[in-house]
Amino acid sequence: MTTDKRILLIALTLIKGVGSVLTRHLLQYFGEIDIIFSEKRQVLEKVPGIGIHTAEKIVALRTDALKRAEQELAFVEKNKIRLYSMLDDDYPIRLRECQDAPVVCYVKGNVNLNAHRILSVVGTRNATDYGRQLTASLIKELSDMIPGLLIVSGLAYGIDICAHRSALKNGLPTVGVLAHGLDRIYPTVHRGTAIEMIHQGGLLTDFINGTSPERENFLQRNRLIAGLADATIVVESAEKGGALVTADIALSYGREVYAFPGRISDAHSQGCNRMIQTNKAGLITSARDLILGLCWDTDNMAANPDPAKPAMLPFKKERPDHPVITMLSERSEMQINEMAAEMNLPVHQLSTMLFALELDGHIKALPGGIYKLNP
């Protein structure tokens, strides 16, 4: 059996019914993760919270889970993805404080998840001009007052994508938390922004590659948006929605929540107004309100925004020895169907290769499925 703890931890996440809470119980009980994959059912079922049913699942599924975990680690290493596990010293400290923090999470990009200041900015997917203007204004003001501030959101339509793009525009690092694996971007229309974020922040998920953006995954990813940050800001939200779920999770973690008020007749502000009315969220109208509410000291931040943050990696990288790179080096640009025919590959398989090369900054996607080398 493998002794690579990363594979063992990934494998645990693939056994349905064994979440992060039960994994902690198992580790506390046995001390070493290896034992979980060798002990008999009768021993496993004695662990608090496990029971006969879950113990049977572990024994029945652990061999297949290990094989799939080996494939995932190969994908991680091939695509230069950073894997954080709960056994790592540099696991995000704010996330570690959460009772349901993921066993492992995967990050593509260049970002310090233990940055000095981190804020999550969320809201409705059906953002109004008012909401978009509030988001852009808030992040512009924050960039002036807290250089190096890390902005977290969910890469969704509406407020999320506005937060990411505003952060990029104002020179702030930004992280998109995904509800799927790192082998795709959803929604695909945000792919260009996601590529930029990899070089000025990153993409984070606790789902393995091949995972589709199913509805339930978005609820699961919301806990990461809430857990990564010092506070969550809801810009616009109707009476119900994912942003309010994220806010409730943040409150359960003991984190601060703030919201912008809206007109009482505006359906897209009903959720924010209700949170303020019920004292679930502090009322803010500007970045200064937020900073005062959080009691953040902005003195000397401009001179030293984040001493723990590593220098940004250069965008340009040495080109890999890859058939796509070779082909594009010989021609100025090529259409994906033309490349697929020449390489004798299915388009879906080639698309995965192109996406990985694009994420690494080696190639650039153009309209019409055309690709060319990055200069």
CSV table of C-alpha atoms in Angstrom, one decimal:
chain,number,residue,atom,x,y,z
A,1,MET,CA,0.0,0.0,0.0
A,2,THR,CA,1.1,3.5,-0.8
A,3,THR,CA,2.7,5.6,2.0
A,4,ASP,CA,2.1,8.9,0.3
A,5,LYS,CA,-0.2,10.7,2.8
A,6,ARG,CA,-1.5,13.0,0.0
A,7,ILE,CA,-2.9,9.9,-1.8
A,8,LEU,CA,-4.4,8.5,1.4
A,9,LEU,CA,-6.1,11.8,2.2
A,10,ILE,CA,-7.5,12.2,-1.3
A,11,ALA,CA,-8.8,8.7,-1.2
A,12,LEU,CA,-10.7,9.4,2.1
A,13,THR,CA,-12.5,12.3,0.3
A,14,LEU,CA,-13.6,9.8,-2.4
A,15,ILE,CA,-15.4,7.5,0.1
A,16,LYS,CA,-19.0,8.7,0.2
A,17,GLY,CA,-20.1,9.4,3.8
A,18,VAL,CA,-16.6,10.1,5.1
A,19,GLY,CA,-16.4,13.9,5.2
A,20,SER,CA,-13.9,16.2,6.8
A,21,VAL,CA,-15.5,15.9,10.3
A,22,LEU,CA,-15.3,12.1,10.3
A,23,THR,CA,-11.8,12.2,8.8
A,24,ARG,CA,-10.7,14.3,11.8
A,25,HIS,CA,-12.2,11.7,14.1
A,26,LEU,CA,-10.4,8.9,12.3
A,27,LEU,CA,-7.1,10.7,12.5
A,28,GLN,CA,-7.5,11.6,16.2
A,29,TYR,CA,-8.4,8.0,17.0
A,30,PHE,CA,-5.7,6.2,15.1
A,31,GLY,CA,-3.0,8.9,15.0
A,32,GLU,CA,-1.8,7.8,11.6
A,33,ILE,CA,-3.8,7.8,8.4
A,34,ASP,CA,-2.2,4.6,7.0
A,35,ILE,CA,-4.0,2.6,9.6
A,36,ILE,CA,-7.4,3.6,8.3
A,37,PHE,CA,-6.7,1.7,5.1
A,38,SER,CA,-5.6,-1.5,6.7
A,39,GLU,CA,-7.8,-1.9,9.8
A,40,LYS,CA,-10.7,-4.3,9.9
A,41,ARG,CA,-14.3,-3.1,9.9
A,42,GLN,CA,-14.8,-4.2,13.5
A,43,VAL,CA,-12.0,-1.7,14.6
A,44,LEU,CA,-13.1,1.1,12.4
A,45,GLU,CA,-16.7,1.0,13.6
A,46,LYS,CA,-15.6,1.8,17.1
A,47,VAL,CA,-14.3,5.3,16.1
A,48,PRO,CA,-16.7,8.0,17.4
A,49,GLY,CA,-19.2,9.0,14.7
A,50,ILE,CA,-18.3,6.1,12.3
A,51,GLY,CA,-20.6,3.2,13.1
A,52,ILE,CA,-21.1,-0.1,11.3
A,53,HIS,CA,-22.5,1.3,8.0
A,54,THR,CA,-19.7,3.8,7.4
A,55,ALA,CA,-17.0,1.3,8.5
A,56,GLU,CA,-18.4,-1.1,5.9
A,57,LYS,CA,-18.2,1.6,3.2
A,58,ILE,CA,-14.6,2.4,4.1
A,59,VAL,CA,-13.6,-1.3,3.8
A,60,ALA,CA,-15.5,-1.8,0.6
A,61,LEU,CA,-14.4,1.3,-1.2
A,62,ARG,CA,-10.9,2.1,0.0
A,63,THR,CA,-9.0,0.0,-2.6
A,64,ASP,CA,-10.8,1.7,-5.5
A,65,ALA,CA,-10.5,5.1,-3.8
A,66,LEU,CA,-6.8,4.7,-3.6
A,67,LYS,CA,-6.5,4.0,-7.3
A,68,ARG,CA,-8.5,7.1,-8.2
A,69,ALA,CA,-6.5,9.1,-5.7
A,70,GLU,CA,-3.3,8.1,-7.4
A,71,GLN,CA,-4.8,9.3,-10.7
A,72,GLU,CA,-5.8,12.6,-9.1
A,73,LEU,CA,-2.3,13.2,-7.7
A,74,ALA,CA,-0.8,12.6,-11.1
A,75,PHE,CA,-3.2,15.2,-12.5
A,76,VAL,CA,-2.2,17.6,-9.8
A,77,GLU,CA,1.5,17.2,-10.4
A,78,LYS,CA,1.2,17.3,-14.2
A,79,ASN,CA,-0.7,20.6,-14.1
A,80,LYS,CA,1.4,22.2,-11.4
A,81,ILE,CA,-1.5,22.4,-8.9
A,82,ARG,CA,-0.8,23.2,-5.3
A,83,LEU,CA,-2.5,20.6,-3.0
A,84,TYR,CA,-3.2,21.7,0.6
A,85,SER,CA,-4.0,19.0,3.1
A,86,MET,CA,-5.1,19.4,6.7
A,87,LEU,CA,-1.8,17.7,7.7
A,88,ASP,CA,0.2,20.6,6.1
A,89,ASP,CA,1.6,23.4,8.3
A,90,ASP,CA,0.8,26.0,5.6
A,91,TYR,CA,-2.9,24.9,5.3
A,92,PRO,CA,-4.9,28.1,5.2
A,93,ILE,CA,-5.2,29.1,8.9
A,94,ARG,CA,-8.6,30.7,8.7
A,95,LEU,CA,-10.0,27.6,7.0
A,96,ARG,CA,-8.4,25.3,9.6
A,97,GLU,CA,-10.5,27.0,12.2
A,98,CYS,CA,-13.7,25.8,10.5
A,99,GLN,CA,-15.2,22.5,11.9
A,100,ASP,CA,-16.0,21.3,8.3
A,101,ALA,CA,-12.8,22.5,6.6
A,102,PRO,CA,-11.9,20.3,3.6
A,103,VAL,CA,-9.5,17.4,4.1
A,104,VAL,CA,-7.7,18.6,0.9
A,105,CYS,CA,-8.1,21.5,-1.4
A,106,TYR,CA,-6.5,22.2,-4.8
A,107,VAL,CA,-5.2,25.6,-5.9
A,108,LYS,CA,-4.0,26.7,-9.4
A,109,GLY,CA,-2.2,30.0,-9.4
A,110,ASN,CA,0.0,32.2,-7.3
A,111,VAL,CA,-1.7,33.3,-4.1
A,112,ASN,CA,-1.0,33.5,-0.4
A,113,LEU,CA,-4.1,32.0,1.3
A,114,ASN,CA,-2.7,33.2,4.6
A,115,ALA,CA,-2.6,36.8,3.5
A,116,HIS,CA,-2.8,39.5,6.2
A,117,ARG,CA,-6.3,40.6,5.2
A,118,ILE,CA,-8.9,38.5,3.2
A,119,LEU,CA,-12.4,39.5,2.3
A,120,SER,CA,-15.1,37.5,0.6
A,121,VAL,CA,-17.5,39.5,-1.7
A,122,VAL,CA,-20.7,37.8,-2.8
A,123,GLY,CA,-24.1,38.6,-4.1
A,124,THR,CA,-26.9,37.8,-6.5
A,125,ARG,CA,-26.2,36.4,-10.0
A,126,ASN,CA,-28.8,38.8,-11.3
A,127,ALA,CA,-26.9,41.9,-10.3
A,128,THR,CA,-28.3,45.4,-11.1
A,129,ASP,CA,-26.2,48.4,-12.2
A,130,TYR,CA,-26.5,49.6,-8.6
A,131,GLY,CA,-24.9,46.3,-7.3
A,132,ARG,CA,-22.2,46.3,-9.9
A,133,GLN,CA,-21.3,49.9,-9.2
A,134,LEU,CA,-21.2,49.3,-5.4
A,135,THR,CA,-18.9,46.3,-5.9
A,136,ALA,CA,-16.5,48.2,-8.2
A,137,SER,CA,-16.5,51.2,-5.9
A,138,LEU,CA,-15.9,49.1,-2.8
A,139,ILE,CA,-13.0,47.3,-4.2
A,140,LYS,CA,-11.4,50.4,-5.7
A,141,GLU,CA,-11.6,52.1,-2.3
A,142,LEU,CA,-10.2,49.0,-0.5
A,143,SER,CA,-7.3,48.8,-3.0
A,144,ASP,CA,-6.3,52.3,-2.0
A,145,MET,CA,-6.6,51.7,1.7
A,146,ILE,CA,-5.4,48.1,2.0
A,147,PRO,CA,-3.0,47.3,-0.8
A,148,GLY,CA,-2.4,43.5,-1.0
A,149,LEU,CA,-6.0,42.7,0.2
A,150,LEU,CA,-7.1,39.3,-1.1
A,151,ILE,CA,-10.6,39.2,-2.6
A,152,VAL,CA,-12.4,35.9,-2.6
A,153,SER,CA,-15.6,35.0,-4.5
A,154,GLY,CA,-17.2,32.3,-6.5
A,155,LEU,CA,-16.6,33.2,-10.2
A,156,ALA,CA,-20.4,33.1,-10.8
A,157,TYR,CA,-22.4,35.5,-12.8
A,158,GLY,CA,-23.3,38.9,-11.3
A,159,ILE,CA,-21.6,40.2,-8.2
A,160,ASP,CA,-19.0,37.4,-8.0
A,161,ILE,CA,-17.5,38.1,-11.4
A,162,CYS,CA,-17.7,41.8,-10.9
A,163,ALA,CA,-15.7,41.4,-7.6
A,164,HIS,CA,-13.0,39.4,-9.4
A,165,ARG,CA,-12.7,41.8,-12.3
A,166,SER,CA,-12.6,44.8,-10.0
A,167,ALA,CA,-9.8,43.2,-8.0
A,168,LEU,CA,-7.8,42.5,-11.2
A,169,LYS,CA,-8.4,46.0,-12.4
A,170,ASN,CA,-7.2,47.6,-9.2
A,171,GLY,CA,-4.1,45.3,-8.7
A,172,LEU,CA,-5.5,43.1,-5.9
A,173,PRO,CA,-5.0,39.4,-5.8
A,174,THR,CA,-8.3,37.5,-6.1
A,175,VAL,CA,-9.3,33.8,-5.7
A,176,GLY,CA,-12.3,32.1,-7.3
A,177,VAL,CA,-13.7,29.2,-5.4
A,178,LEU,CA,-15.1,26.6,-7.8
A,179,ALA,CA,-17.9,24.0,-7.5
A,180,HIS,CA,-16.1,21.6,-9.8
A,181,GLY,CA,-12.6,20.2,-10.6
A,182,LEU,CA,-9.7,22.2,-12.0
A,183,ASP,CA,-10.0,20.6,-15.5
A,184,ARG,CA,-12.8,23.1,-16.5
A,185,ILE,CA,-14.2,26.6,-15.9
A,186,TYR,CA,-17.9,27.2,-15.2
A,187,PRO,CA,-19.4,29.3,-16.5
A,188,THR,CA,-17.2,29.1,-19.6
A,189,VAL,CA,-17.8,32.7,-20.5
A,190,HIS,CA,-15.7,33.6,-17.4
A,191,ARG,CA,-12.7,31.6,-18.7
A,192,GLY,CA,-10.7,34.7,-19.7
A,193,THR,CA,-11.1,36.2,-16.3
A,194,ALA,CA,-10.1,32.9,-14.7
A,195,ILE,CA,-6.9,32.8,-16.7
A,196,GLU,CA,-6.0,36.3,-15.5
A,197,MET,CA,-6.7,35.3,-11.9
A,198,ILE,CA,-4.2,32.5,-12.1
A,199,HIS,CA,-1.5,35.1,-12.5
A,200,GLN,CA,-3.0,37.5,-10.0
A,201,GLY,CA,-4.4,35.2,-7.4
A,202,GLY,CA,-5.8,31.7,-8.2
A,203,LEU,CA,-8.6,29.2,-8.5
A,204,LEU,CA,-9.4,26.9,-5.5
A,205,THR,CA,-11.6,23.9,-5.2
A,206,ASP,CA,-12.0,20.8,-3.0
A,207,PHE,CA,-13.4,18.7,-5.9
A,208,ILE,CA,-11.2,16.4,-7.9
A,209,ASN,CA,-10.9,16.8,-11.7
A,210,GLY,CA,-13.7,15.4,-13.7
A,211,THR,CA,-16.3,16.7,-11.2
A,212,SER,CA,-19.1,18.6,-12.9
A,213,PRO,CA,-20.7,21.8,-11.5
A,214,GLU,CA,-23.7,20.1,-10.0
A,215,ARG,CA,-26.2,22.1,-7.9
A,216,GLU,CA,-25.2,20.6,-4.6
A,217,ASN,CA,-21.6,21.4,-5.2
A,218,PHE,CA,-22.3,25.1,-5.1
A,219,LEU,CA,-23.6,24.8,-1.6
A,220,GLN,CA,-20.6,22.9,-0.6
A,221,ARG,CA,-18.2,25.4,-2.1
A,222,ASN,CA,-19.9,28.3,-0.3
A,223,ARG,CA,-18.4,27.1,3.0
A,224,LEU,CA,-14.9,27.7,1.5
A,225,ILE,CA,-15.8,31.2,0.4
A,226,ALA,CA,-16.9,32.0,4.0
A,227,GLY,CA,-14.1,30.1,5.7
A,228,LEU,CA,-11.2,31.6,3.8
A,229,ALA,CA,-11.9,35.2,4.8
A,230,ASP,CA,-11.9,37.5,7.8
A,231,ALA,CA,-15.4,38.7,6.8
A,232,THR,CA,-18.0,38.3,4.1
A,233,ILE,CA,-19.7,41.2,2.3
A,234,VAL,CA,-23.0,40.7,0.7
A,235,VAL,CA,-23.5,43.4,-1.9
A,236,GLU,CA,-26.9,42.5,-3.3
A,237,SER,CA,-29.2,39.6,-2.6
A,238,ALA,CA,-32.9,38.6,-2.9
A,239,GLU,CA,-34.8,37.0,0.0
A,240,LYS,CA,-33.2,33.7,-0.9
A,241,GLY,CA,-29.9,32.8,-2.6
A,242,GLY,CA,-26.4,31.4,-2.4
A,243,ALA,CA,-25.0,34.6,-1.0
A,244,LEU,CA,-27.2,34.4,2.0
A,245,VAL,CA,-26.2,30.8,2.5
A,246,THR,CA,-22.5,31.9,2.5
A,247,ALA,CA,-23.3,34.7,5.0
A,248,ASP,CA,-25.0,32.2,7.3
A,249,ILE,CA,-22.0,29.9,7.1
A,250,ALA,CA,-19.7,32.8,7.9
A,251,LEU,CA,-21.7,33.6,11.0
A,252,SER,CA,-21.6,30.0,12.1
A,253,TYR,CA,-17.8,30.2,11.9
A,254,GLY,CA,-17.8,33.3,14.1
A,255,ARG,CA,-16.8,35.6,11.2
A,256,GLU,CA,-18.1,39.1,10.5
A,257,VAL,CA,-20.8,39.7,7.9
A,258,TYR,CA,-21.6,43.1,6.3
A,259,ALA,CA,-24.2,44.1,3.7
A,260,PHE,CA,-25.1,47.1,1.6
A,261,PRO,CA,-28.7,48.3,2.1
A,262,GLY,CA,-31.0,48.8,-0.9
A,263,ARG,CA,-34.4,50.4,-1.6
A,264,ILE,CA,-37.2,48.6,0.2
A,265,SER,CA,-39.0,48.1,-3.2
A,266,ASP,CA,-35.9,46.5,-4.8
A,267,ALA,CA,-36.3,42.7,-4.9
A,268,HIS,CA,-32.5,42.3,-5.4
A,269,SER,CA,-31.8,44.0,-2.0
A,270,GLN,CA,-34.5,42.2,0.1
A,271,GLY,CA,-32.0,39.7,1.5
A,272,CYS,CA,-29.4,42.4,2.4
A,273,ASN,CA,-32.1,44.6,4.1
A,274,ARG,CA,-33.4,41.6,6.0
A,275,MET,CA,-29.9,40.6,7.3
A,276,ILE,CA,-29.3,44.2,8.5
A,277,GLN,CA,-32.8,44.3,10.1
A,278,THR,CA,-32.2,41.1,12.0
A,279,ASN,CA,-28.7,42.0,13.1
A,280,LYS,CA,-27.1,39.3,11.0
A,281,ALA,CA,-25.1,41.8,9.1
A,282,GLY,CA,-23.6,45.1,9.8
A,283,LEU,CA,-24.7,48.0,7.5
A,284,ILE,CA,-22.0,49.5,5.3
A,285,THR,CA,-22.1,52.2,2.7
A,286,SER,CA,-18.4,52.4,1.8
A,287,ALA,CA,-15.0,50.7,2.3
A,288,ARG,CA,-14.3,53.1,5.2
A,289,ASP,CA,-17.5,51.8,7.0
A,290,LEU,CA,-16.2,48.2,6.6
A,291,ILE,CA,-12.7,49.0,7.8
A,292,LEU,CA,-14.0,50.8,10.9
A,293,GLY,CA,-16.4,47.9,11.6
A,294,LEU,CA,-13.6,45.4,11.4
A,295,CYS,CA,-11.3,47.7,13.5
A,296,TRP,CA,-8.5,47.3,10.9
A,297,ASP,CA,-5.5,49.5,11.3
A,298,THR,CA,-4.6,50.9,7.8
A,299,ASP,CA,-1.5,52.7,9.0
A,300,ASN,CA,1.6,51.7,7.1
A,301,MET,CA,-0.3,49.2,5.0
A,302,ALA,CA,0.7,50.9,1.8
A,303,ALA,CA,4.3,50.6,2.7
A,304,ASN,CA,4.1,47.0,3.7
A,305,PRO,CA,0.8,45.5,2.5
A,306,ASP,CA,1.6,41.9,3.4
A,307,PRO,CA,5.0,40.9,4.5
A,308,ALA,CA,4.2,37.2,4.4
A,309,LYS,CA,3.1,37.4,0.7
A,310,PRO,CA,5.6,35.9,-1.7
A,311,ALA,CA,6.7,37.8,-4.8
A,312,MET,CA,4.4,37.2,-7.8
A,313,LEU,CA,5.7,34.6,-10.3
A,314,PRO,CA,6.6,35.9,-13.7
A,315,PHE,CA,3.9,35.4,-16.3
A,316,LYS,CA,6.2,34.2,-19.1
A,317,LYS,CA,7.3,30.6,-18.7
A,318,GLU,CA,9.6,28.3,-20.6
A,319,ARG,CA,7.6,26.5,-23.3
A,320,PRO,CA,7.1,22.7,-22.6
A,321,ASP,CA,7.9,20.0,-25.1
A,322,HIS,CA,4.3,19.4,-26.2
A,323,PRO,CA,2.8,18.5,-29.6
A,324,VAL,CA,0.4,21.4,-29.5
A,325,ILE,CA,3.2,23.9,-28.8
A,326,THR,CA,5.2,22.4,-31.7
A,327,MET,CA,2.3,22.7,-34.0
A,328,LEU,CA,1.5,26.3,-33.1
A,329,SER,CA,5.1,27.2,-33.3
A,330,GLU,CA,5.0,26.3,-37.0
A,331,ARG,CA,1.8,28.2,-37.7
A,332,SER,CA,0.6,31.5,-36.4
A,333,GLU,CA,-2.7,30.1,-35.2
A,334,MET,CA,-5.0,27.0,-35.6
A,335,GLN,CA,-8.6,26.1,-35.2
A,336,ILE,CA,-9.3,23.3,-32.7
A,337,ASN,CA,-11.0,21.0,-35.2
A,338,GLU,CA,-8.0,21.4,-37.6
A,339,MET,CA,-5.7,20.5,-34.7
A,340,ALA,CA,-7.8,17.5,-33.7
A,341,ALA,CA,-7.7,16.2,-37.3
A,342,GLU,CA,-4.0,16.6,-37.6
A,343,MET,CA,-3.2,15.1,-34.2
A,344,ASN,CA,-5.8,12.3,-34.7
A,345,LEU,CA,-7.5,13.1,-31.4
A,346,PRO,CA,-11.1,13.6,-30.3
A,347,VAL,CA,-12.0,17.2,-29.9
A,348,HIS,CA,-13.0,16.7,-26.2
A,349,GLN,CA,-9.6,15.2,-25.4
A,350,LEU,CA,-7.7,17.9,-27.2
A,351,SER,CA,-9.8,20.5,-25.5
A,352,THR,CA,-8.6,19.3,-22.1
A,353,MET,CA,-4.9,19.6,-23.3
A,354,LEU,CA,-5.5,23.1,-24.6
A,355,PHE,CA,-7.2,24.2,-21.4
A,356,ALA,CA,-4.2,23.0,-19.3
A,357,LEU,CA,-1.8,24.9,-21.6
A,358,GLU,CA,-3.9,28.0,-21.5
A,359,LEU,CA,-4.0,27.9,-17.7
A,360,ASP,CA,-0.2,27.7,-17.7
A,361,GLY,CA,0.0,30.8,-19.9
A,362,HIS,CA,1.5,29.0,-22.9
A,363,ILE,CA,-1.3,29.5,-25.4
A,364,LYS,CA,-4.2,31.9,-25.9
A,365,ALA,CA,-7.8,31.2,-27.0
A,366,LEU,CA,-9.3,33.4,-29.6
A,367,PRO,CA,-13.0,33.6,-30.8
A,368,GLY,CA,-14.1,30.7,-33.0
A,369,GLY,CA,-12.1,28.0,-31.3
A,370,ILE,CA,-8.8,29.4,-32.6
A,371,TYR,CA,-5.6,29.1,-30.6
A,372,LYS,CA,-2.2,30.7,-30.8
A,373,LEU,CA,1.0,30.8,-28.8
A,374,ASN,CA,1.3,33.5,-26.1
A,375,PRO,CA,4.1,35.9,-27.0
